Coordinates of C-alpha atoms in Angstrom, one line a residue:
M15 CA -0.1 -0.1 -0.1
D16 CA 3.1 2.5 0.6
N17 CA 4.1 1.7 -3.1
L18 CA 0.4 2.7 -4.0
T19 CA 0.6 6.0 -2.0
E20 CA 4.0 6.9 -3.5
A21 CA 2.6 6.1 -7.0
L22 CA -0.4 8.3 -6.6
Q23 CA 1.8 11.1 -5.6
K24 CA 4.1 10.8 -8.4
L25 CA 1.0 10.4 -10.7
K26 CA -0.1 14.0 -9.5
L27 CA 3.0 15.4 -10.3
A28 CA 3.7 13.6 -13.3
S29 CA 0.2 14.4 -15.0
G30 CA 1.1 18.0 -14.3
D31 CA 4.3 17.6 -16.2
N32 CA 2.5 15.5 -18.7
T33 CA 5.5 13.2 -18.9
A34 CA 3.9 10.1 -20.6
H35 CA 6.5 7.7 -19.4
G36 CA 6.4 8.7 -15.8
V37 CA 2.5 8.7 -16.0
E38 CA 2.6 5.2 -17.4
I39 CA 4.8 3.8 -14.7
C40 CA 2.5 4.9 -12.1
L41 CA -0.7 3.9 -13.9
D42 CA 1.0 0.1 -14.2
C43 CA 1.2 0.5 -10.1
L44 CA -2.3 1.5 -9.8
L45 CA -3.6 -1.5 -12.0
K46 CA -1.5 -3.9 -9.7
A47 CA -2.9 -2.4 -6.7
L48 CA -6.5 -2.8 -7.8
A49 CA -6.0 -6.3 -9.1
S50 CA -4.6 -7.5 -5.5
T51 CA -6.8 -5.5 -3.2
N52 CA -9.4 -3.6 -5.5
T53 CA -11.6 -2.1 -2.5
E54 CA -8.7 -0.6 -0.5
A55 CA -6.8 0.6 -3.5
S56 CA -10.0 2.4 -4.8
M57 CA -10.6 4.0 -1.3
K58 CA -6.9 5.1 -1.2
I59 CA -7.3 6.6 -4.9
Q60 CA -10.5 8.6 -4.0
E61 CA -8.9 9.8 -0.6
M62 CA -5.8 11.1 -2.4
G63 CA -8.3 13.1 -4.8
I64 CA -6.6 11.2 -8.0
L65 CA -10.2 11.0 -9.9
P66 CA -10.3 14.5 -11.1
L67 CA -6.7 14.0 -12.8
F68 CA -8.2 11.3 -15.1
P69 CA -10.2 13.6 -17.6
N70 CA -7.1 15.2 -18.6
L71 CA -5.4 11.7 -19.0
L72 CA -8.2 10.3 -21.3
N73 CA -6.5 11.8 -24.3
P74 CA -7.5 10.0 -27.7
Q75 CA -3.9 10.5 -28.8
S76 CA -2.1 9.3 -25.6
S77 CA -0.7 5.9 -25.3
C78 CA -1.8 5.9 -21.5
T79 CA -5.5 6.2 -22.5
P80 CA -6.5 2.4 -22.1
K81 CA -4.9 2.0 -19.0
V82 CA -6.7 5.0 -17.7
A83 CA -9.9 3.6 -19.0
N84 CA -9.0 0.3 -17.4
I85 CA -8.4 1.9 -14.1
I86 CA -11.7 3.4 -14.3
A87 CA -13.4 0.2 -15.1
E88 CA -11.6 -1.6 -12.0
L89 CA -12.5 1.5 -9.8
A90 CA -16.3 1.3 -10.8
K91 CA -16.4 -2.4 -9.7
N92 CA -17.1 -0.8 -6.2
E93 CA -20.7 0.9 -5.7
F94 CA -19.1 3.7 -3.6
M95 CA -16.8 4.7 -6.6
R96 CA -19.6 5.2 -9.1
S97 CA -20.9 8.5 -8.2
P98 CA -17.6 9.9 -7.6
C99 CA -16.4 8.7 -11.1
V100 CA -19.5 10.8 -12.4
D101 CA -18.9 13.9 -10.2
A102 CA -15.1 14.0 -11.3
G103 CA -16.4 14.6 -14.8
L104 CA -15.1 11.3 -16.2
I105 CA -18.3 10.4 -18.4
P106 CA -18.0 13.0 -21.3
P107 CA -14.3 12.2 -22.1
L108 CA -15.1 8.3 -21.8
V109 CA -17.9 8.9 -24.3
Q110 CA -15.6 10.8 -26.6
L111 CA -13.3 7.9 -26.7
L112 CA -16.1 5.8 -28.0
N113 CA -15.4 7.3 -31.4
S114 CA -11.7 5.8 -31.3
T115 CA -10.8 3.2 -33.8
D116 CA -8.2 1.6 -31.2
Q117 CA -9.8 -1.8 -30.1
E118 CA -8.1 -1.8 -26.8
V119 CA -9.2 1.6 -26.2
L120 CA -12.9 0.9 -27.1
L121 CA -13.0 -2.3 -25.0
Q122 CA -11.5 -0.6 -21.8
T123 CA -14.0 2.6 -22.4
G124 CA -16.8 0.2 -22.9
R125 CA -16.0 -1.7 -19.7
A126 CA -15.6 1.7 -17.9
L127 CA -19.0 3.0 -18.9
G128 CA -20.5 -0.3 -18.4
N129 CA -19.4 -0.7 -14.8
I130 CA -20.2 3.1 -13.8
C131 CA -23.9 2.5 -15.1
Y132 CA -24.2 -0.7 -13.0
D133 CA -26.9 -0.1 -10.6
S134 CA -26.2 3.6 -10.7
H135 CA -28.7 6.2 -11.5
E136 CA -26.1 8.9 -11.8
G137 CA -24.1 6.9 -14.1
R138 CA -26.9 6.2 -16.2
S139 CA -28.1 9.9 -16.3
A140 CA -24.4 10.9 -17.3
V141 CA -24.0 8.4 -20.1
H142 CA -27.5 9.2 -21.5
L143 CA -26.7 13.1 -21.6
A144 CA -23.3 12.5 -23.1
G145 CA -25.1 10.4 -25.8
G146 CA -22.8 7.4 -25.2
A147 CA -25.6 4.6 -25.8
Q148 CA -26.3 5.7 -29.2
I149 CA -22.6 5.3 -30.2
V150 CA -22.3 2.0 -28.7
A151 CA -25.3 0.8 -30.5
E152 CA -24.0 2.1 -33.8
H153 CA -20.7 0.1 -33.1
I154 CA -22.6 -3.5 -32.3
K155 CA -24.6 -2.5 -35.7
S156 CA -21.2 -2.3 -37.6
L157 CA -19.4 -5.0 -35.9
Y158 CA -22.0 -7.9 -35.4
Q159 CA -21.0 -9.8 -38.3
N160 CA -17.4 -10.2 -37.6
T161 CA -16.6 -13.5 -35.8
E162 CA -12.8 -12.9 -34.9
P163 CA -12.3 -13.6 -31.2
E164 CA -11.0 -10.0 -30.3
N165 CA -14.1 -8.5 -31.9
E166 CA -16.5 -11.1 -30.0
K167 CA -14.8 -9.9 -26.8
L168 CA -15.6 -6.2 -27.7
L169 CA -19.1 -7.1 -28.7
T170 CA -19.5 -8.8 -25.3
V171 CA -18.5 -5.7 -23.4
F172 CA -20.6 -3.5 -25.6
C173 CA -23.8 -5.6 -25.1
G174 CA -23.0 -5.6 -21.3
M175 CA -22.6 -1.8 -21.2
L176 CA -26.2 -1.3 -23.0
M177 CA -27.6 -4.0 -20.5
N178 CA -26.3 -1.9 -17.5
Y179 CA -27.2 1.1 -18.8
S180 CA -30.8 0.2 -19.4
N181 CA -31.6 -2.3 -16.7
D182 CA -34.8 -1.7 -14.6
N183 CA -35.2 1.6 -16.6
D184 CA -38.2 1.5 -19.0
S185 CA -37.3 5.1 -20.5
L186 CA -33.8 4.0 -21.2
Q187 CA -34.8 0.6 -22.4
A188 CA -37.5 2.2 -24.7
Q189 CA -34.6 4.7 -26.0
L190 CA -32.5 1.3 -27.1
I191 CA -35.5 -0.1 -28.7
N192 CA -36.0 3.3 -30.6
M193 CA -32.3 3.0 -31.7
G194 CA -33.4 -0.4 -33.3
V195 CA -30.8 -2.5 -31.1
I196 CA -33.3 -5.3 -30.9
P197 CA -33.0 -6.7 -34.7
T198 CA -29.2 -6.0 -34.5
L199 CA -29.0 -8.2 -31.2
V200 CA -31.1 -11.0 -32.8
K201 CA -28.6 -11.3 -35.9
L202 CA -25.8 -11.2 -33.5
L203 CA -27.2 -13.9 -31.4
G204 CA -27.7 -16.1 -34.6
I205 CA -24.1 -15.5 -36.0
H206 CA -22.3 -15.7 -32.4
S207 CA -24.2 -18.6 -30.9
H208 CA -21.1 -20.6 -30.3
N209 CA -19.5 -18.0 -28.0
A210 CA -20.9 -18.5 -24.5
S211 CA -20.3 -15.3 -22.9
L212 CA -21.6 -13.1 -25.9
T213 CA -24.8 -15.0 -26.1
E214 CA -25.5 -14.8 -22.4
M215 CA -25.1 -11.1 -22.4
C216 CA -27.6 -11.0 -25.5
L217 CA -30.1 -13.2 -23.4
I218 CA -30.0 -10.9 -20.5
A219 CA -30.1 -7.8 -22.8
F220 CA -33.3 -9.6 -24.5
G221 CA -34.6 -10.5 -20.8
N222 CA -34.7 -6.6 -20.1
L223 CA -36.0 -5.4 -23.2
A224 CA -38.7 -8.0 -23.4
E225 CA -40.5 -6.8 -20.4
L226 CA -41.3 -3.7 -22.3
E227 CA -44.6 -3.7 -24.2
S228 CA -43.0 -1.8 -27.1
S229 CA -40.4 -4.2 -27.8
K230 CA -42.6 -7.0 -28.6
E231 CA -43.5 -5.8 -32.1
Q232 CA -40.0 -5.4 -33.0
F233 CA -39.2 -8.8 -31.6
A234 CA -41.9 -10.3 -33.6
S235 CA -40.6 -8.8 -36.9
T236 CA -37.3 -10.7 -36.3
N237 CA -36.7 -14.6 -36.3
I238 CA -36.0 -14.5 -32.5
A239 CA -38.2 -17.5 -32.1
E240 CA -36.2 -19.6 -34.3
E241 CA -33.0 -18.5 -32.8
L242 CA -34.1 -19.1 -29.0
V243 CA -35.2 -22.6 -30.0
R244 CA -32.0 -23.3 -31.8
L245 CA -30.2 -22.1 -29.0
F246 CA -32.4 -24.1 -26.2
Q247 CA -31.8 -27.2 -28.2
K248 CA -28.3 -27.2 -27.8
Q249 CA -28.2 -26.4 -24.1
A250 CA -27.6 -29.2 -21.6
E251 CA -26.9 -27.1 -18.5
H252 CA -29.9 -26.1 -16.2
D253 CA -28.7 -22.5 -15.8
K254 CA -28.5 -21.7 -19.3
K255 CA -32.1 -23.2 -20.3
E256 CA -33.4 -21.1 -17.4
M257 CA -31.7 -18.1 -18.9
I258 CA -33.4 -18.8 -22.2
F259 CA -36.7 -19.3 -20.3
E260 CA -36.3 -15.9 -18.8
V261 CA -36.4 -14.4 -22.5
L262 CA -39.0 -16.8 -23.5
A263 CA -41.8 -16.3 -20.9
P264 CA -42.3 -12.4 -21.4
L265 CA -41.9 -12.8 -25.2
A266 CA -44.5 -15.5 -25.3
E267 CA -47.2 -13.2 -23.9
N268 CA -47.5 -11.6 -27.3
D269 CA -49.9 -13.8 -29.6
V270 CA -47.7 -13.2 -33.0
I271 CA -44.6 -14.6 -31.2
K272 CA -46.6 -17.3 -29.6
L273 CA -47.5 -18.6 -32.9
Q274 CA -43.7 -18.2 -34.2
L275 CA -42.5 -20.3 -31.2
V276 CA -45.0 -22.9 -31.9
E277 CA -43.9 -23.0 -35.3
A278 CA -40.1 -23.0 -34.5
G279 CA -40.7 -26.5 -32.6
L280 CA -40.5 -24.9 -28.7
V281 CA -43.4 -27.0 -27.9
E282 CA -41.4 -30.4 -28.6
C283 CA -38.5 -28.8 -26.7
L284 CA -40.9 -28.1 -23.6
L285 CA -42.4 -31.6 -23.8
D286 CA -38.9 -33.1 -23.7
V287 CA -37.9 -31.0 -20.8
V288 CA -41.3 -32.4 -18.8
A289 CA -40.3 -35.9 -19.8
Q290 CA -36.8 -35.5 -18.5
T291 CA -37.8 -33.9 -15.2
V292 CA -41.0 -35.4 -14.2
D293 CA -39.5 -37.9 -12.0
G294 CA -36.6 -35.7 -10.8
E295 CA -36.2 -35.0 -7.1
R296 CA -33.5 -32.3 -7.4
E297 CA -34.5 -28.8 -7.0
E298 CA -33.5 -27.8 -10.4
D299 CA -35.7 -30.4 -12.0
I300 CA -38.6 -29.2 -10.1
A301 CA -38.0 -25.8 -11.2
Q302 CA -37.4 -26.5 -14.8
L303 CA -40.6 -29.0 -14.8
K304 CA -42.6 -25.9 -13.6
T305 CA -41.2 -23.2 -15.9
A306 CA -41.6 -25.6 -19.0
S307 CA -45.1 -26.6 -18.2
D308 CA -46.1 -22.9 -17.6
L309 CA -44.9 -21.8 -20.6
M310 CA -46.7 -24.6 -22.5
V311 CA -49.8 -23.2 -21.0
L312 CA -48.9 -19.7 -21.9
L313 CA -48.4 -20.8 -25.6
L314 CA -52.0 -22.0 -25.4
L315 CA -53.4 -18.6 -24.8
G316 CA -53.1 -17.6 -28.3
D317 CA -56.2 -18.6 -30.4
E318 CA -53.9 -19.4 -33.3
S319 CA -51.0 -21.1 -31.6
M320 CA -53.9 -23.1 -29.6
Q321 CA -55.6 -23.9 -32.8
K322 CA -52.4 -25.2 -34.3
L323 CA -51.5 -27.4 -31.6
F324 CA -55.1 -29.0 -31.2
E325 CA -54.8 -30.1 -34.7
G326 CA -58.7 -31.1 -34.6
G327 CA -58.1 -33.0 -31.3
K328 CA -55.6 -35.4 -33.0
G329 CA -52.4 -33.5 -32.4
S330 CA -49.6 -35.3 -30.7
V331 CA -49.2 -32.2 -28.5
F332 CA -52.7 -32.3 -27.3
Q333 CA -52.4 -35.9 -26.7
R334 CA -49.4 -35.6 -24.4
V335 CA -50.9 -32.7 -22.4
L336 CA -54.0 -35.0 -21.8
S337 CA -51.6 -37.5 -20.5
W338 CA -50.3 -35.2 -17.7
I339 CA -53.9 -35.0 -16.0
P340 CA -53.9 -38.6 -14.4
S341 CA -50.1 -37.9 -13.5
N342 CA -49.1 -38.3 -9.8
N343 CA -47.1 -34.9 -10.0
H344 CA -49.5 -31.9 -9.0
Q345 CA -47.5 -29.5 -11.3
L346 CA -48.4 -31.5 -14.3
Q347 CA -51.9 -32.3 -13.2
L348 CA -52.2 -28.3 -13.0
A349 CA -50.7 -27.5 -16.3
G350 CA -52.7 -30.3 -17.7
A351 CA -56.1 -29.0 -16.5
L352 CA -55.2 -25.4 -17.6
A353 CA -54.2 -26.5 -21.0
I354 CA -57.6 -28.2 -21.5
A355 CA -59.2 -24.9 -20.3
N356 CA -57.2 -23.1 -22.9
F357 CA -58.0 -25.6 -25.8
A358 CA -61.7 -25.3 -24.5
R359 CA -61.9 -21.8 -25.9
N360 CA -64.1 -22.5 -28.8
D361 CA -67.3 -24.5 -29.2
G362 CA -65.8 -27.0 -31.8
N363 CA -63.0 -27.9 -29.4
C364 CA -65.3 -28.3 -26.4
I365 CA -67.6 -30.4 -28.5
H366 CA -64.8 -32.7 -29.6
M367 CA -63.3 -33.1 -26.2
V368 CA -66.5 -33.9 -24.5
D369 CA -67.1 -36.6 -27.0
T370 CA -63.7 -38.1 -26.5
G371 CA -64.0 -38.7 -22.7
I372 CA -62.0 -35.7 -21.1
V373 CA -64.6 -35.0 -18.6
Q374 CA -64.1 -38.1 -16.8
K375 CA -60.2 -37.6 -16.6
L376 CA -61.3 -34.0 -15.0
L377 CA -63.8 -35.6 -12.7
D378 CA -61.0 -38.4 -11.6
L379 CA -58.6 -35.6 -11.1
L380 CA -61.1 -33.5 -8.9
D381 CA -61.9 -36.5 -6.8
R382 CA -58.1 -36.9 -6.0
H383 CA -58.2 -33.4 -4.7
V384 CA -61.4 -33.3 -2.6
E385 CA -59.2 -34.8 0.3
E386 CA -55.9 -33.6 -0.9
G387 CA -57.2 -30.1 -1.4
N388 CA -54.6 -28.7 -3.9
V389 CA -56.3 -25.5 -4.5
T390 CA -54.5 -24.3 -7.9
V391 CA -55.3 -27.9 -9.2
Q392 CA -59.1 -27.7 -8.0
H393 CA -59.4 -24.2 -9.6
A394 CA -57.8 -25.4 -13.1
A395 CA -59.8 -28.5 -13.3
L396 CA -63.1 -26.4 -12.6
S397 CA -62.0 -23.7 -15.0
A398 CA -61.8 -26.6 -17.8
L399 CA -65.2 -28.1 -16.8
R400 CA -66.8 -24.7 -16.8
N401 CA -65.3 -23.9 -20.4
L402 CA -66.3 -27.3 -21.6
A403 CA -70.0 -26.7 -20.5
I404 CA -70.4 -23.5 -22.7
P405 CA -71.6 -25.1 -25.8
V406 CA -75.3 -26.3 -25.4
V407 CA -75.0 -29.6 -26.8
N408 CA -72.3 -30.5 -24.0
K409 CA -74.6 -29.6 -21.0
S410 CA -76.7 -32.7 -20.8
K411 CA -73.9 -34.8 -21.6
M412 CA -71.7 -33.4 -18.8
L413 CA -74.6 -33.5 -16.3
S414 CA -75.1 -37.2 -17.4
A415 CA -71.5 -37.8 -16.7
G416 CA -72.0 -36.7 -13.1
V417 CA -70.2 -33.2 -13.1
A418 CA -72.6 -31.6 -11.0
D419 CA -72.3 -34.1 -8.3
V420 CA -68.5 -33.9 -8.2
V421 CA -68.2 -30.1 -8.3
L422 CA -70.9 -29.9 -5.3
K423 CA -68.0 -31.9 -3.2
F424 CA -66.2 -28.6 -3.1
L425 CA -69.1 -26.6 -1.6
Q426 CA -67.3 -26.6 1.8
S427 CA -64.2 -25.0 0.2
E428 CA -63.2 -21.8 2.0
M429 CA -61.0 -20.8 -0.8
P430 CA -62.5 -17.8 -3.0
P431 CA -61.0 -18.8 -6.3
V432 CA -62.4 -22.3 -6.1
Q433 CA -65.6 -20.9 -5.0
F434 CA -65.9 -18.7 -8.0
K435 CA -65.0 -21.4 -10.6
L436 CA -67.6 -23.7 -8.7
L437 CA -70.4 -21.3 -9.1
G438 CA -69.5 -20.5 -12.6
T439 CA -69.3 -24.2 -13.6
L440 CA -72.7 -24.9 -12.1
R441 CA -74.2 -21.7 -13.7
M442 CA -73.0 -23.0 -17.2
L443 CA -74.3 -26.5 -16.6
I444 CA -77.7 -25.4 -15.8
D445 CA -78.2 -22.8 -18.7
T446 CA -81.4 -24.2 -20.6
Q447 CA -81.3 -27.4 -18.6
A448 CA -84.6 -27.2 -16.6
E449 CA -84.2 -30.7 -14.9
A450 CA -80.8 -30.0 -13.6
A451 CA -81.8 -26.4 -12.4
D452 CA -85.0 -28.2 -10.5
Q453 CA -82.6 -30.7 -9.0
L454 CA -79.9 -28.1 -7.8
G455 CA -82.4 -25.4 -6.8
T456 CA -84.1 -27.7 -4.3
N457 CA -80.8 -28.7 -2.9
G458 CA -81.1 -27.1 0.6
K459 CA -77.1 -27.1 1.2
L460 CA -76.5 -25.5 -2.0
V461 CA -79.1 -22.8 -1.6
E462 CA -77.9 -22.2 2.0
R463 CA -74.2 -21.8 0.7
L464 CA -75.2 -19.5 -2.0
V465 CA -77.2 -17.1 0.2
E466 CA -74.0 -17.1 2.6
W467 CA -71.7 -16.3 -0.2
C468 CA -74.2 -13.6 -1.8
E469 CA -72.8 -11.7 1.4
A470 CA -69.2 -12.1 0.5
K471 CA -68.4 -8.4 0.4
D472 CA -64.6 -9.0 0.4
H473 CA -64.9 -11.2 -2.7
A474 CA -66.9 -9.3 -5.3
G475 CA -66.4 -12.0 -7.9
V476 CA -67.9 -14.8 -5.6
M477 CA -70.8 -12.6 -4.6
G478 CA -71.6 -11.6 -8.1
E479 CA -71.5 -15.4 -9.1
S480 CA -73.8 -16.5 -6.0
N481 CA -76.2 -14.1 -7.0
R482 CA -76.3 -15.0 -10.8
L483 CA -76.5 -18.8 -9.9
L484 CA -79.3 -17.9 -7.5
S485 CA -81.2 -16.3 -10.3
A486 CA -80.3 -18.9 -12.9
L487 CA -81.8 -21.9 -10.8
I488 CA -85.2 -20.0 -10.7
R489 CA -85.0 -18.9 -14.4
H490 CA -84.1 -22.3 -16.1
S491 CA -86.3 -24.3 -13.7
K492 CA -89.3 -22.1 -13.5
S493 CA -90.2 -24.3 -10.6
K494 CA -92.3 -23.6 -7.7
E495 CA -90.2 -25.8 -5.4
V496 CA -87.1 -23.9 -6.4
V497 CA -88.7 -20.5 -5.6
R498 CA -89.9 -21.9 -2.3
S499 CA -86.2 -23.2 -1.7
V500 CA -84.9 -19.7 -2.4
I501 CA -87.6 -18.0 -0.3
Q502 CA -87.1 -20.4 2.6
G503 CA -83.2 -19.9 2.5
G504 CA -83.2 -16.2 2.6
G505 CA -82.2 -15.5 -1.1
V506 CA -85.0 -13.1 -2.2
K507 CA -83.3 -10.0 -0.5
H508 CA -80.0 -10.8 -2.5
L509 CA -81.8 -10.8 -5.8
V510 CA -83.5 -7.6 -5.1
T511 CA -80.0 -6.1 -4.2
M512 CA -78.9 -7.7 -7.6
A513 CA -81.6 -5.7 -9.5
T514 CA -79.6 -2.6 -8.4
S515 CA -76.1 -3.8 -9.8
E516 CA -74.1 -1.6 -12.1
H517 CA -74.0 -4.4 -14.5
M518 CA -77.1 -4.5 -16.8
I519 CA -77.0 -8.3 -17.5
M520 CA -77.1 -9.0 -13.8
Q521 CA -80.0 -6.4 -13.2
N522 CA -81.8 -8.2 -16.1
E523 CA -81.2 -11.7 -14.6
A524 CA -82.4 -10.5 -11.3
L525 CA -85.7 -8.9 -12.5
V526 CA -86.7 -12.1 -14.6
A527 CA -86.0 -14.3 -11.5
L528 CA -88.1 -11.8 -9.5
G529 CA -90.9 -11.8 -11.7
L530 CA -91.0 -15.8 -11.7
I531 CA -90.9 -15.6 -7.9
A532 CA -94.0 -13.4 -8.0
A533 CA -95.9 -15.3 -10.6
L534 CA -95.1 -18.6 -9.0
D535 CA -95.4 -18.0 -5.3
L536 CA -96.3 -14.4 -4.3
V537 CA -97.8 -15.1 -1.0
A538 CA -94.7 -16.7 0.3
A539 CA -92.6 -14.0 -1.0
E540 CA -94.6 -11.0 -0.1
K541 CA -93.0 -10.5 3.2
D542 CA -89.5 -10.6 1.9
F543 CA -90.4 -8.2 -0.9
V544 CA -91.7 -5.6 1.5
G545 CA -88.6 -6.2 3.8
A546 CA -86.1 -5.6 0.9
S547 CA -87.8 -2.4 -0.6
L548 CA -88.5 -4.1 -4.0
V549 CA -91.4 -1.5 -5.1
S550 CA -89.0 1.5 -4.5
V551 CA -86.1 -0.3 -6.2
L552 CA -88.6 -0.7 -9.3
H553 CA -89.7 2.8 -9.0
K554 CA -85.9 4.0 -9.2
L555 CA -85.3 1.6 -12.2
L556 CA -88.2 3.2 -14.1
S557 CA -87.4 6.8 -13.3
D558 CA -83.8 6.4 -14.4
E559 CA -83.4 7.4 -17.9
R560 CA -80.1 5.4 -17.9
S561 CA -81.8 2.0 -17.5
A562 CA -81.5 0.0 -20.6
P563 CA -85.1 -0.9 -22.4
E564 CA -84.9 -4.6 -21.0
I565 CA -84.7 -3.2 -17.5
K566 CA -87.8 -0.9 -17.8
Y567 CA -89.7 -3.8 -19.6
N568 CA -89.0 -6.5 -17.0
S569 CA -89.6 -3.8 -14.1
M570 CA -93.1 -3.2 -15.4
I571 CA -94.0 -7.0 -15.8
L572 CA -92.7 -7.4 -12.1
I573 CA -95.1 -4.3 -11.2
C574 CA -98.0 -5.9 -12.7
A575 CA -97.3 -9.1 -11.0
L576 CA -96.9 -7.4 -7.5
M577 CA -100.3 -6.0 -7.8
G578 CA -102.0 -9.2 -6.7
S579 CA -100.5 -8.7 -3.4
E580 CA -102.4 -6.2 -1.0
P581 CA -99.3 -4.5 1.0
L582 CA -97.3 -4.3 -2.2
H583 CA -100.4 -2.9 -4.1
K584 CA -100.4 -0.1 -1.5
E585 CA -96.6 0.6 -2.0
V586 CA -97.2 0.9 -5.7
Q587 CA -100.1 3.5 -5.2
S588 CA -98.0 5.5 -2.7
L589 CA -95.3 5.9 -5.0
A590 CA -97.2 7.4 -7.8
F591 CA -95.9 4.8 -10.4
I592 CA -98.6 5.9 -12.8
D593 CA -96.9 9.3 -13.7
V594 CA -93.5 7.4 -14.2
V595 CA -95.2 4.7 -16.4
S596 CA -97.4 6.9 -18.5
K597 CA -94.1 8.8 -19.8
L598 CA -92.8 5.4 -20.9
R599 CA -95.8 5.3 -23.4
A600 CA -93.7 7.5 -25.7
H601 CA -90.4 5.4 -25.3
E602 CA -88.6 5.0 -28.5
N603 CA -88.6 1.3 -27.9
K604 CA -91.7 -0.4 -29.2
T605 CA -91.7 -3.2 -26.6
V606 CA -91.2 -0.6 -23.9
S607 CA -94.0 1.7 -24.8
H608 CA -96.2 -1.3 -25.5
Q609 CA -95.7 -2.6 -22.0
A610 CA -96.2 0.8 -20.6
S611 CA -99.8 1.1 -22.1
L612 CA -100.4 -2.4 -20.6
T613 CA -99.2 -1.4 -17.2
E614 CA -100.8 1.8 -17.1
Q615 CA -104.1 0.1 -17.8
R616 CA -103.4 -2.3 -14.8
L617 CA -102.5 0.3 -12.4
T618 CA -105.6 2.5 -13.5
A619 CA -108.0 -0.5 -13.2
Q620 CA -106.7 -1.3 -9.8
S621 CA -106.4 2.2 -8.4

């Protein structure tokens, strides 16, 4: 350390005299000290006020320049030295050196700027202001085809510099994207895929940039999918595969790139990873299995990529994914069920899958998880069943297969995501299925749970779905027993509240169900209607100009039905409904205006 102090003092004197030889000897001593104890040497250099000498030493014509840049690069490996480097005014002269034609100067300058930018807001801002990123991007564009080892070393440093410059900074990443670095880096990856460190830098840069939505379009216009798949196929090490996965996941969120990845053969790679890791007990096997199967599910979220892999239900990929459902591995069960839910996004696929026995596989899976209770698997399997139940022709087949009975086993679940999917599945199943609606609507335990969930204020989705299922049981069964079951269970007040929902479809479903309750058992419902202020709710709906025509129409139908009850009739008279209804006779919708005339006659006749 004494030698270093001496060298630093000499450097102060020599830099003033500008004697190149004396300076060079001092610089060699600094580099030696930094190589042996970087942190201590850096602190000493900082203490002795050497940094302000460097801008003058960064002279493009001087033979010392590469060494000075190298020293700065070594100093900036320490976090505490990065801001002082900026404050000492080192960035502008370093950026000027990027215009040099000397390979060693460029290499050391790239290192110095990259290290100063690492995790340093001040460093990045200074490089941004000096226009450094633009020059480095231009260098990469002009050098990327050159495969000489020295050039590859320089490209690695430049890619690393851009990565440190833009990491976790959306505006700087956007700037690089606008400079057009993505197509250049993709070409570079293709040409230099034999070079491990350059490939790694490219992948990290892609990982950074791919998070930005604006990058996806640029990536989609390149052959990134082919390059990444080709690279993936070559990798044997877990870490390298993981690095490629980290780029694939954000890119695969884009539907165009999803299709490109499928066409480039990524799915086959993923299936191989699954096959190799499914029985593995090492942490890295478990992690790879999860990443590969999750990515597989993500690829199926694109309509075109999903349809391509479905291949009319005969695709080998579809068949392999089906085999995951009976597996003993929870991660594969989950991915298999989610994949089925994604394949089940159009009627044709749903009908084919139900006809080929997939429902039974999902029911067996759910049965295994009633006791084991893996919530994510339950949620995924219920999602798949809900989607499969959408086409009308599937409903009766699924009911015959016992879907409703298996789904009801999860009524005791306390997990809102499972509750939400359970409700959606039952609602899809009973749509237009009177017998099933009748059966479920008279199931006391189900109705009791629905009424309870109608009050789940912390979970709006569960609350909304419970109300909708309660209404659907009445609307599709049109049964007096179901109406009575809902009245006895305390469900009427929730349907009245549902009629005030901000969603028109829910308002309408509630009004139709309430109309059926009034028509089928007004006497039993009368007390609940009064208690829930149904008449004043209807008055508000009819008075509100924003109410849709269907809402006005169904509100008037319900008013007429309520006239058969004395207390409700009195409420209707006290609220001067006749004024509101007579105005609706001039409504532009013919059905509404016609119903307004009929309702007015009814109100007048019974006043």
